[in-house]
Amino acid sequence: METFLQQIINGLVQGSIYALVALGYTMVYGIMGLINFAHGEVVMIGTLVAITVIGGLMAAGVPAVVAGGTGVLAAVVVCMAIGWWLERVAYRPLRHAPRLTPLITAIGMSIVLQNVAMIVWGRNYRTFPSLIRSESFEVAGASFTTVQVMIVSVSTLMMAGLLLLIYRTKLGMAMRATAQNPQVASLMGVNIDRVIAAAFVVGSALGAVAGVMVGSYYEIAHYQMGSMLGLKAFTAAVLGGIGNIAGAVAGGVLLGIIEALGAGYIGDLTHGFLGSHYQDIFAFIVLIGVLMFRPSGLFGEKTGDRA
Amino acid sequence: MGLRVAYGGIQAVRGITFHVAEGEMVALIGANGAGKTSTLKAISRILDTAGGTVRFCDREITRLAPHRLVREGIALVPEGRGVFPRLSVAENLAMGAFVRSDTAEIDRDLDQVFGYFPRLKERAEQLAGTLSGGEQQMLAIGRALMSRPRLLLLDEPSMGLAPIMVQKIFEVIQAVARQGMTILLVEQNARLALEVSQRAYVMESGEITLAGEASQLLNDPRVREAYLGES
């Protein structure tokens, strides 16, 4: 029972990070039917930018709170710029190309971004500077830390903000209209190019925040960390029904919990044959299961024929 | 050189010339595949033209970006209505006023649309996708009016609707026309179109074959035979 509760807490934390990243996939897919496989790399760059900025500022004697805030801001700005640039340079010229073309381009851009990050930050693991003294709390035998509480609360805030943007603003309405019928949306005066760019920029901003969270949670970062994180967040988006905002949140949290429970019990289940470091397999079991039995996901409206 | 529209190598509109004067309701009639919808799509910039020009209020709009068109004052009610199914009726109407920021005037226009179509007011919070075909057509027309256009393009507003619904919708179209709206109506139901319009053009295989006063065309033997089902 203690393991169970503990793993639910861990899953919730990991899941809210997945959810934040999954929103980036689902927003872009919802509007233009493209799976932006480079999104995981945007998150990775967010983590590394934050490490550089926070590390540099703290070394210069800037207080941790200011350094942390500046680091998050820098990560958000850099990621938004990369998201905007990706759409402009890689995807917009392919707007009317066959579906496979932008998909392959996305994989290509992901490789490009990884290599750029390798050149800038090197091949070695970078440690995330510790900003706050993380304290441990205990409830019913399960423990959680200040960092974990912060991750869950910040993600919740970000998601609430995104929902407000999408359901309460004019830009959000234009985004939903464009997702449903881009041609008619442009007849209403919506500049489709701008709406698509906005989806990339907003998704990248969420990804940047997720990147900072991943960094401060695991306290370590690497130029290749984006691909696994991206794949899992993509799985979360598919699980919830890709293109569906609420689905991405639900899928992220659910995937985090499934993974955590899997990691917690895999030793018992296999009599010690497999350890908790095999936790990655659960995400992919989920992905394969969803694609086989419910390709539209939990909240998906219809099975799209999109690549 | 008239307006031409082509899909790949196939010409759907083969060089047509026509005009709509301010305050006029003009119909473009013809059989399925005659090129009527392609003509409207070219005017509303959904399709690129293969030749010729489109002028609106002394300004050439042939190469205008599609989203600029509504700012110029042109609104299209697309074939098949094109409502946003997962937006509410109210949001669909708000999308119609997307480029406007004169809140008070938008509210006035909204009241007017609700006056034309009380059904839309009753269903304001409902998702547009749950409306019947006729209600969706009302919504598409209402949405177009919300941009306060100077030219209203209607593409087959009667298509797929029950006669009683067609009658309701055409009553509103006529009421809008009486307010001084300039309307270009594309319609397969030739009799209906000729009854409500002042002038009309008949399209056949991408060309305009007949033009004139609607009342004259109603009595033209060629029109009667080919489009009104009489012999």
PDB file of C-alpha atoms in Angstrom, chain A residues 166-168 170-195 243 301-302, chain B residues 41 44 46 66-71 74 76 78 81-88 91-92 94-101 143-144:
ATOM      1  CA  ILE A 166      -8.119  28.567 -25.914  1.00  0.00           C
ATOM      2  CA  TYR A 167     -11.651  28.941 -24.588  1.00  0.00           C
ATOM      3  CA  ARG A 168     -11.815  32.573 -23.491  1.00  0.00           C
ATOM      4  CA  LYS A 170     -10.230  35.632 -29.554  1.00  0.00           C
ATOM      5  CA  LEU A 171      -6.947  33.991 -30.515  1.00  0.00           C
ATOM      6  CA  GLY A 172      -8.138  30.784 -28.879  1.00  0.00           C
ATOM      7  CA  MET A 173     -11.411  30.910 -30.776  1.00  0.00           C
ATOM      8  CA  ALA A 174      -9.502  31.477 -34.004  1.00  0.00           C
ATOM      9  CA  MET A 175      -7.318  28.482 -33.158  1.00  0.00           C
ATOM     10  CA  ARG A 176     -10.315  26.232 -32.595  1.00  0.00           C
ATOM     11  CA  ALA A 177     -12.012  27.489 -35.741  1.00  0.00           C
ATOM     12  CA  THR A 178      -8.852  26.931 -37.776  1.00  0.00           C
ATOM     13  CA  ALA A 179      -8.517  23.407 -36.399  1.00  0.00           C
ATOM     14  CA  GLN A 180     -12.063  22.635 -37.522  1.00  0.00           C
ATOM     15  CA  ASN A 181     -12.073  24.278 -40.934  1.00  0.00           C
ATOM     16  CA  PRO A 182      -9.043  26.331 -41.971  1.00  0.00           C
ATOM     17  CA  GLN A 183     -10.545  27.432 -45.273  1.00  0.00           C
ATOM     18  CA  VAL A 184     -13.666  28.907 -43.725  1.00  0.00           C
ATOM     19  CA  ALA A 185     -11.639  30.361 -40.854  1.00  0.00           C
ATOM     20  CA  SER A 186      -9.615  32.341 -43.369  1.00  0.00           C
ATOM     21  CA  LEU A 187     -12.854  33.562 -44.954  1.00  0.00           C
ATOM     22  CA  MET A 188     -13.714  34.992 -41.520  1.00  0.00           C
ATOM     23  CA  GLY A 189     -10.492  37.009 -41.679  1.00  0.00           C
ATOM     24  CA  VAL A 190      -8.276  34.681 -39.662  1.00  0.00           C
ATOM     25  CA  ASN A 191      -4.667  34.741 -40.823  1.00  0.00           C
ATOM     26  CA  ILE A 192      -4.027  30.991 -40.826  1.00  0.00           C
ATOM     27  CA  ASP A 193      -0.247  31.424 -40.921  1.00  0.00           C
ATOM     28  CA  ARG A 194      -0.369  33.429 -37.719  1.00  0.00           C
ATOM     29  CA  VAL A 195      -2.646  31.000 -35.931  1.00  0.00           C
ATOM     30  CA  GLY A 243      -5.646  16.898 -31.088  1.00  0.00           C
ATOM     31  CA  GLU A 301     -13.576  12.198 -31.551  1.00  0.00           C
ATOM     32  CA  LYS A 302     -12.826  10.223 -34.630  1.00  0.00           C
TER      33      LYS A 302
ATOM     34  CA  LYS B  41     -14.444  30.234 -54.977  1.00  0.00           C
ATOM     35  CA  SER B  44     -13.538  34.600 -52.527  1.00  0.00           C
ATOM     36  CA  ILE B  46     -10.347  29.957 -52.033  1.00  0.00           C
ATOM     37  CA  PRO B  66      -7.943  35.097 -48.499  1.00  0.00           C
ATOM     38  CA  HIS B  67      -8.091  36.495 -44.977  1.00  0.00           C
ATOM     39  CA  ARG B  68      -7.965  40.079 -46.313  1.00  0.00           C
ATOM     40  CA  LEU B  69     -11.147  39.640 -48.289  1.00  0.00           C
ATOM     41  CA  VAL B  70     -13.608  40.028 -45.426  1.00  0.00           C
ATOM     42  CA  ARG B  71     -11.906  43.303 -44.498  1.00  0.00           C
ATOM     43  CA  ILE B  74     -16.907  40.457 -49.048  1.00  0.00           C
ATOM     44  CA  LEU B  76     -19.119  34.096 -48.525  1.00  0.00           C
ATOM     45  CA  PRO B  78     -19.924  28.516 -48.584  1.00  0.00           C
ATOM     46  CA  ARG B  81     -22.531  25.805 -45.073  1.00  0.00           C
ATOM     47  CA  GLY B  82     -19.062  25.289 -43.515  1.00  0.00           C
ATOM     48  CA  VAL B  83     -20.078  26.033 -39.938  1.00  0.00           C
ATOM     49  CA  PHE B  84     -17.513  25.255 -37.242  1.00  0.00           C
ATOM     50  CA  PRO B  85     -19.106  22.114 -35.783  1.00  0.00           C
ATOM     51  CA  ARG B  86     -17.402  22.157 -32.383  1.00  0.00           C
ATOM     52  CA  LEU B  87     -17.941  25.856 -31.791  1.00  0.00           C
ATOM     53  CA  SER B  88     -21.196  27.025 -30.266  1.00  0.00           C
ATOM     54  CA  GLU B  91     -19.054  31.455 -31.208  1.00  0.00           C
ATOM     55  CA  ASN B  92     -19.737  30.797 -34.880  1.00  0.00           C
ATOM     56  CA  ALA B  94     -18.598  35.771 -33.196  1.00  0.00           C
ATOM     57  CA  MET B  95     -16.228  34.304 -35.788  1.00  0.00           C
ATOM     58  CA  GLY B  96     -18.253  36.141 -38.402  1.00  0.00           C
ATOM     59  CA  ALA B  97     -17.355  39.396 -36.670  1.00  0.00           C
ATOM     60  CA  PHE B  98     -13.735  38.290 -36.194  1.00  0.00           C
ATOM     61  CA  VAL B  99     -12.176  41.303 -37.920  1.00  0.00           C
ATOM     62  CA  ARG B 100     -14.426  43.842 -36.201  1.00  0.00           C
ATOM     63  CA  SER B 101     -13.829  45.528 -32.879  1.00  0.00           C
ATOM     64  CA  ARG B 143     -22.267  34.422 -39.611  1.00  0.00           C
ATOM     65  CA  ALA B 144     -21.639  36.065 -42.981  1.00  0.00           C
TER      66      ALA B 144
END
